[in-house]
Every structure is written in structure tokens, then in C-alpha cells.
PDB file of C-alpha atoms in Angstrom:
ATOM      1  CA  UNK A 169       0.035  -0.003  -0.003  1.00  0.00           C
ATOM      2  CA  UNK A 170       1.382   3.484  -0.759  1.00  0.00           C
ATOM      3  CA  UNK A 171       2.108   5.477   2.404  1.00  0.00           C
ATOM      4  CA  UNK A 172       0.769   8.959   2.682  1.00  0.00           C
ATOM      5  CA  UNK A 173       2.775  11.601   4.464  1.00  0.00           C
ATOM      6  CA  UNK A 174       1.368  14.270   6.701  1.00  0.00           C
ATOM      7  CA  UNK A 175       2.153  17.928   5.790  1.00  0.00           C
ATOM      8  CA  UNK A 176       4.938  19.063   8.202  1.00  0.00           C
ATOM      9  CA  UNK A 177       3.144  22.310   9.075  1.00  0.00           C
ATOM     10  CA  UNK A 178       0.146  20.292  10.281  1.00  0.00           C
ATOM     11  CA  UNK A 179       1.246  17.314  12.433  1.00  0.00           C
ATOM     12  CA  UNK A 180      -1.275  14.778  13.668  1.00  0.00           C
ATOM     13  CA  UNK A 181      -1.886  14.161  17.398  1.00  0.00           C
ATOM     14  CA  UNK A 182      -1.833  10.354  17.521  1.00  0.00           C
ATOM     15  CA  UNK A 183      -2.207   9.211  13.957  1.00  0.00           C
ATOM     16  CA  UNK A 184       1.001   7.331  13.075  1.00  0.00           C
ATOM     17  CA  UNK A 185       0.464   6.338   9.412  1.00  0.00           C
ATOM     18  CA  UNK A 186      -2.073   6.314   6.623  1.00  0.00           C
ATOM     19  CA  UNK A 187      -1.850   3.919   3.692  1.00  0.00           C
ATOM     20  CA  UNK A 188      -4.117   4.135   0.655  1.00  0.00           C
ATOM     21  CA  UNK A 189      -4.624   1.870  -2.412  1.00  0.00           C
ATOM     22  CA  UNK A 190      -6.830   0.630  -5.124  1.00  0.00           C
ATOM     23  CA  UNK A 191      -8.017  -2.805  -3.998  1.00  0.00           C
ATOM     24  CA  UNK A 192     -10.065  -3.714  -7.089  1.00  0.00           C
ATOM     25  CA  UNK A 193     -11.051  -2.143 -10.489  1.00  0.00           C
ATOM     26  CA  UNK A 194     -13.463  -3.721 -12.857  1.00  0.00           C
ATOM     27  CA  UNK A 195     -16.031  -2.572 -15.396  1.00  0.00           C
ATOM     28  CA  UNK A 196     -18.428  -1.783 -12.520  1.00  0.00           C
ATOM     29  CA  UNK A 197     -16.518  -0.415  -9.594  1.00  0.00           C
ATOM     30  CA  UNK A 198     -13.205   1.214  -8.546  1.00  0.00           C
ATOM     31  CA  UNK A 199     -12.655   0.163  -4.954  1.00  0.00           C
ATOM     32  CA  UNK A 200     -10.269   2.197  -2.779  1.00  0.00           C
ATOM     33  CA  UNK A 201      -9.114   1.619   0.768  1.00  0.00           C
ATOM     34  CA  UNK A 202      -7.377   3.951   3.319  1.00  0.00           C
ATOM     35  CA  UNK A 203      -5.926   2.459   6.418  1.00  0.00           C
ATOM     36  CA  UNK A 204      -5.282   4.725   9.408  1.00  0.00           C
ATOM     37  CA  UNK A 205      -3.005   3.643  12.290  1.00  0.00           C
ATOM     38  CA  UNK A 206      -3.277   5.438  15.610  1.00  0.00           C
ATOM     39  CA  UNK A 207      -6.948   6.409  15.363  1.00  0.00           C
ATOM     40  CA  UNK A 208      -7.778   6.561  19.129  1.00  0.00           C
ATOM     41  CA  UNK A 209      -8.637  10.376  18.901  1.00  0.00           C
ATOM     42  CA  UNK A 210     -10.078  10.261  15.371  1.00  0.00           C
ATOM     43  CA  UNK A 211     -13.112  12.473  14.798  1.00  0.00           C
ATOM     44  CA  UNK A 212     -15.546  10.613  12.648  1.00  0.00           C
ATOM     45  CA  UNK A 213     -18.389  12.676  11.137  1.00  0.00           C
ATOM     46  CA  UNK A 214     -21.834  11.406  12.154  1.00  0.00           C
ATOM     47  CA  UNK A 215     -23.826   9.310   9.662  1.00  0.00           C
ATOM     48  CA  UNK A 216     -25.691  11.554   7.307  1.00  0.00           C
ATOM     49  CA  UNK A 217     -26.771   9.109   4.574  1.00  0.00           C
ATOM     50  CA  UNK A 218     -25.775   9.051   0.961  1.00  0.00           C
ATOM     51  CA  UNK A 219     -25.788  12.389  -0.893  1.00  0.00           C
ATOM     52  CA  UNK A 220     -23.637  15.114  -2.376  1.00  0.00           C
ATOM     53  CA  UNK A 221     -22.139  17.652  -0.030  1.00  0.00           C
ATOM     54  CA  UNK A 222     -19.512  20.370  -0.325  1.00  0.00           C
ATOM     55  CA  UNK A 223     -16.773  21.273   2.192  1.00  0.00           C
ATOM     56  CA  UNK A 224     -16.302  17.699   3.424  1.00  0.00           C
ATOM     57  CA  UNK A 225     -12.649  18.630   3.894  1.00  0.00           C
ATOM     58  CA  UNK A 226     -13.547  20.688   7.032  1.00  0.00           C
ATOM     59  CA  UNK A 227     -13.358  17.401   9.012  1.00  0.00           C
ATOM     60  CA  UNK A 228     -12.123  13.837   8.468  1.00  0.00           C
ATOM     61  CA  UNK A 229     -12.505  12.978   4.829  1.00  0.00           C
ATOM     62  CA  UNK A 230     -10.783  11.014   2.074  1.00  0.00           C
ATOM     63  CA  UNK A 231      -9.941  12.210  -1.347  1.00  0.00           C
ATOM     64  CA  UNK A 232      -8.941  10.664  -4.635  1.00  0.00           C
ATOM     65  CA  UNK A 233      -7.651  12.589  -7.603  1.00  0.00           C
ATOM     66  CA  UNK A 234      -7.558  10.926 -11.042  1.00  0.00           C
ATOM     67  CA  UNK A 235      -5.932  12.441 -14.113  1.00  0.00           C
ATOM     68  CA  UNK A 236      -5.382  11.043 -17.618  1.00  0.00           C
ATOM     69  CA  UNK A 237      -1.577  11.004 -18.026  1.00  0.00           C
ATOM     70  CA  UNK A 238      -1.311  13.433 -20.990  1.00  0.00           C
ATOM     71  CA  UNK A 239      -4.018  15.973 -19.819  1.00  0.00           C
ATOM     72  CA  UNK A 240      -4.148  19.012 -17.579  1.00  0.00           C
ATOM     73  CA  UNK A 241      -7.729  18.159 -16.624  1.00  0.00           C
ATOM     74  CA  UNK A 242      -8.481  15.881 -13.616  1.00  0.00           C
ATOM     75  CA  UNK A 243     -11.254  14.870 -11.266  1.00  0.00           C
ATOM     76  CA  UNK A 244     -11.454  15.095  -7.531  1.00  0.00           C
ATOM     77  CA  UNK A 245     -13.655  12.667  -5.538  1.00  0.00           C
ATOM     78  CA  UNK A 246     -14.334  13.587  -1.801  1.00  0.00           C
ATOM     79  CA  UNK A 247     -15.626  10.867   0.440  1.00  0.00           C
ATOM     80  CA  UNK A 248     -16.783  11.121   4.056  1.00  0.00           C
ATOM     81  CA  UNK A 249     -17.306   8.533   6.731  1.00  0.00           C
ATOM     82  CA  UNK A 250     -20.808  10.168   6.995  1.00  0.00           C
ATOM     83  CA  UNK A 251     -21.494   8.657   3.565  1.00  0.00           C
ATOM     84  CA  UNK A 252     -21.671  12.168   2.081  1.00  0.00           C
ATOM     85  CA  UNK A 253     -19.575  12.571  -1.027  1.00  0.00           C
ATOM     86  CA  UNK A 254     -18.953  14.795  -4.049  1.00  0.00           C
ATOM     87  CA  UNK A 255     -17.026  14.667  -7.374  1.00  0.00           C
ATOM     88  CA  UNK A 256     -15.598  17.566  -9.305  1.00  0.00           C
ATOM     89  CA  UNK A 257     -14.064  18.200 -12.698  1.00  0.00           C
ATOM     90  CA  UNK A 258     -11.108  20.579 -13.096  1.00  0.00           C
ATOM     91  CA  UNK A 259      -9.794  21.841 -16.361  1.00  0.00           C
ATOM     92  CA  UNK A 260      -6.421  22.584 -14.924  1.00  0.00           C
ATOM     93  CA  UNK A 261      -4.694  22.888 -11.515  1.00  0.00           C
ATOM     94  CA  UNK A 262      -7.558  24.388  -9.306  1.00  0.00           C
ATOM     95  CA  UNK A 263      -9.105  25.844 -12.568  1.00  0.00           C
ATOM     96  CA  UNK A 264     -12.403  25.295 -14.193  1.00  0.00           C
ATOM     97  CA  UNK A 265     -14.136  23.441 -11.235  1.00  0.00           C
ATOM     98  CA  UNK A 266     -17.488  21.944 -11.998  1.00  0.00           C
ATOM     99  CA  UNK A 267     -19.548  19.246 -10.345  1.00  0.00           C
ATOM    100  CA  UNK A 268     -18.983  15.914 -12.046  1.00  0.00           C
ATOM    101  CA  UNK A 269     -22.072  13.868 -12.900  1.00  0.00           C
ATOM    102  CA  UNK A 270     -21.971  10.333 -11.533  1.00  0.00           C
ATOM    103  CA  UNK A 271     -24.163   7.412 -12.710  1.00  0.00           C
ATOM    104  CA  UNK A 272     -24.830   6.315  -9.169  1.00  0.00           C
ATOM    105  CA  UNK A 273     -23.671   7.267  -5.627  1.00  0.00           C
ATOM    106  CA  UNK A 274     -20.314   5.846  -4.234  1.00  0.00           C
ATOM    107  CA  UNK A 275     -20.547   3.293  -1.445  1.00  0.00           C
ATOM    108  CA  UNK A 276     -18.467   4.200   1.673  1.00  0.00           C
ATOM    109  CA  UNK A 277     -17.832   2.132   4.772  1.00  0.00           C
ATOM    110  CA  UNK A 278     -15.759   3.046   7.893  1.00  0.00           C
ATOM    111  CA  UNK A 279     -14.509   0.392  10.324  1.00  0.00           C
ATOM    112  CA  UNK A 280     -13.087   1.831  13.499  1.00  0.00           C
ATOM    113  CA  UNK A 281     -10.990  -0.197  15.924  1.00  0.00           C
ATOM    114  CA  UNK A 282      -9.073   0.929  19.008  1.00  0.00           C
ATOM    115  CA  UNK A 283      -5.888   1.683  17.031  1.00  0.00           C
ATOM    116  CA  UNK A 284      -6.738   1.064  13.365  1.00  0.00           C
ATOM    117  CA  UNK A 285      -9.455   2.407  11.098  1.00  0.00           C
ATOM    118  CA  UNK A 286     -10.255   1.252   7.625  1.00  0.00           C
ATOM    119  CA  UNK A 287     -12.214   3.435   5.152  1.00  0.00           C
ATOM    120  CA  UNK A 288     -13.420   1.633   1.996  1.00  0.00           C
ATOM    121  CA  UNK A 289     -15.045   3.357  -0.967  1.00  0.00           C
ATOM    122  CA  UNK A 290     -16.481   1.975  -4.222  1.00  0.00           C
ATOM    123  CA  UNK A 291     -16.818   4.466  -7.045  1.00  0.00           C
ATOM    124  CA  UNK A 292     -18.865   3.674 -10.152  1.00  0.00           C
ATOM    125  CA  UNK A 293     -16.399   2.968 -12.938  1.00  0.00           C
ATOM    126  CA  UNK A 294     -18.570   4.543 -15.575  1.00  0.00           C
ATOM    127  CA  UNK A 295     -18.358   7.860 -13.771  1.00  0.00           C
ATOM    128  CA  UNK A 296     -14.631   8.023 -13.985  1.00  0.00           C
ATOM    129  CA  UNK A 297     -12.262   9.013 -16.856  1.00  0.00           C
ATOM    130  CA  UNK A 298     -10.989   6.108 -18.949  1.00  0.00           C
ATOM    131  CA  UNK A 299      -7.802   4.418 -17.652  1.00  0.00           C
ATOM    132  CA  UNK A 300      -4.832   4.449 -17.630  1.00  0.00           C
ATOM    133  CA  UNK A 301      -4.805   7.263 -15.084  1.00  0.00           C
ATOM    134  CA  UNK A 302      -2.472   8.992 -12.585  1.00  0.00           C
ATOM    135  CA  UNK A 303      -3.965   8.926  -9.079  1.00  0.00           C
ATOM    136  CA  UNK A 304      -3.394  11.020  -5.939  1.00  0.00           C
ATOM    137  CA  UNK A 305      -4.649   9.664  -2.613  1.00  0.00           C
ATOM    138  CA  UNK A 306      -5.138  12.085   0.265  1.00  0.00           C
ATOM    139  CA  UNK A 307      -6.921  12.525   3.492  1.00  0.00           C
ATOM    140  CA  UNK A 308      -7.897  15.268   5.851  1.00  0.00           C
ATOM    141  CA  UNK A 309      -7.742  13.873   9.337  1.00  0.00           C
ATOM    142  CA  UNK A 310      -9.376  15.585  12.282  1.00  0.00           C
ATOM    143  CA  UNK A 311      -8.509  14.370  15.847  1.00  0.00           C
ATOM    144  CA  UNK A 312     -10.083  15.477  19.150  1.00  0.00           C
ATOM    145  CA  UNK A 313      -9.211  18.975  20.185  1.00  0.00           C
ATOM    146  CA  UNK A 314      -9.522  20.333  16.622  1.00  0.00           C
ATOM    147  CA  UNK A 315      -6.180  18.905  15.451  1.00  0.00           C
ATOM    148  CA  UNK A 316      -6.108  18.590  11.693  1.00  0.00           C
ATOM    149  CA  UNK A 317      -3.446  16.921   9.590  1.00  0.00           C
ATOM    150  CA  UNK A 318      -3.302  16.714   5.792  1.00  0.00           C
ATOM    151  CA  UNK A 319      -2.055  13.530   4.217  1.00  0.00           C
ATOM    152  CA  UNK A 320      -1.026  12.987   0.642  1.00  0.00           C
ATOM    153  CA  UNK A 321       1.495  10.899  -1.383  1.00  0.00           C
ATOM    154  CA  UNK A 322       3.782  13.975  -1.533  1.00  0.00           C
ATOM    155  CA  UNK A 323       3.799  17.620  -0.409  1.00  0.00           C
ATOM    156  CA  UNK A 324       5.815  20.261  -2.271  1.00  0.00           C
ATOM    157  CA  UNK A 325       4.723  23.599  -0.728  1.00  0.00           C
ATOM    158  CA  UNK A 326       4.593  25.426   2.607  1.00  0.00           C
ATOM    159  CA  UNK A 327       0.745  24.726   2.713  1.00  0.00           C
ATOM    160  CA  UNK A 328      -1.050  21.495   1.905  1.00  0.00           C
ATOM    161  CA  UNK A 329      -2.224  21.341  -1.736  1.00  0.00           C
ATOM    162  CA  UNK A 330      -3.738  18.015  -2.773  1.00  0.00           C
ATOM    163  CA  UNK A 331      -4.301  19.481  -6.316  1.00  0.00           C
ATOM    164  CA  UNK A 332      -0.467  19.719  -6.793  1.00  0.00           C
ATOM    165  CA  UNK A 333       0.383  17.376  -9.816  1.00  0.00           C
ATOM    166  CA  UNK A 334       3.384  16.236  -7.793  1.00  0.00           C
ATOM    167  CA  UNK A 335       0.795  14.356  -5.572  1.00  0.00           C
ATOM    168  CA  UNK A 336      -0.543  12.274  -8.536  1.00  0.00           C
ATOM    169  CA  UNK A 337       2.047   9.547  -8.202  1.00  0.00           C
ATOM    170  CA  UNK A 338       0.162   6.264  -8.500  1.00  0.00           C
ATOM    171  CA  UNK A 339      -0.623   4.647 -11.808  1.00  0.00           C
ATOM    172  CA  UNK A 340      -4.071   3.175 -12.461  1.00  0.00           C
ATOM    173  CA  UNK A 341      -4.251   0.482 -15.136  1.00  0.00           C
ATOM    174  CA  UNK A 342      -7.359  -0.152 -17.157  1.00  0.00           C
ATOM    175  CA  UNK A 343      -9.987  -2.210 -15.197  1.00  0.00           C
ATOM    176  CA  UNK A 344      -9.974  -5.954 -15.296  1.00  0.00           C
ATOM    177  CA  UNK A 345     -12.616  -7.479 -17.565  1.00  0.00           C
ATOM    178  CA  UNK A 346     -13.150  -4.195 -19.423  1.00  0.00           C
TER     179      UNK A 346
END
């Protein structure tokens, strides 16, 4: 699993590590998993039911960026343990943002233990750009006391910026059975 790193300007309280990876990709679903170690003080948003919502990044949420390798455009998918989600198109880095249509809502599940949490998401494959793709995994983690840390595959600036193309480090092959 690729390891995410926390932005040095926003250290976590107890979270020790976050790993993220694609666990399956077929013609129907892209399945993604984030594993959080040190989750004893993790703030988990209350269940809100499926539905689009903005500003999910204000508390614990998980994000996936997907970009065709030769294009400036990319998509951002935000996923919350509350089951709220959103997807956006961008024409370039933080430019031309619009809501991305999805053929059905993603499925999200959070399993929380005493030291480890697992967040799984299944995204409808027909709502994503065609593979191959470059992917950026990220997470905003809120812990008790308002401590927020920002995790990505890489950080290149003084402030967290998940839209930085330097964060899109993983390669996503075409789905199996497609």
C-alpha cells in the first residue's frame, strides 16, 4: 500500500500512518481503501446518509484525484465516513471546477477499531475518466481538540495542496474485464 505523508506544518496528534490503495477495479466499480493507524482520537463525522455535500474537507474525509496521463484536466472525489460525497471536474490545477455527474452514488464504509481504522469506498467505474490514469490519494484527518492533519502521497509547498500534480504519483491501469 502506498504510504501517505502528513504535511509538516500540520502534524497529527496520535495518527502514526495512513496507507491508501486501489483494492479492485473492474467494469463496474473502482474500490479504494485507506488504512489509518493510531486512530484513538479520530473524529468521525456522524452518519448523514448518501448524498452530495460540499466542504467535506472541514473534518475527516478521504480524497482521490484521477488524471489522464497526458492531460491537464483531472477529477477530485471527496468521500466522508458520514456517507456524504462529491465529485468535481477541473480543467487545470484548481481551474475550471464543476460538479462531475456520477451514474450512481459511491458506497463508503468506515470500520473503527481501538488503534486502526479502515475506510473503504467503491466508485462507479462509468463515472470516471478512462484508464490508464494517474492517481493522488489524500486525507484530511481531524482528531479530538480540533487537530487537523493533511495527508498525501507527497507535499511540495509550505501549505497542503492536494491539487498539486506532484501528488498524483500512483498509476491506475485499465480495469479488469473491461
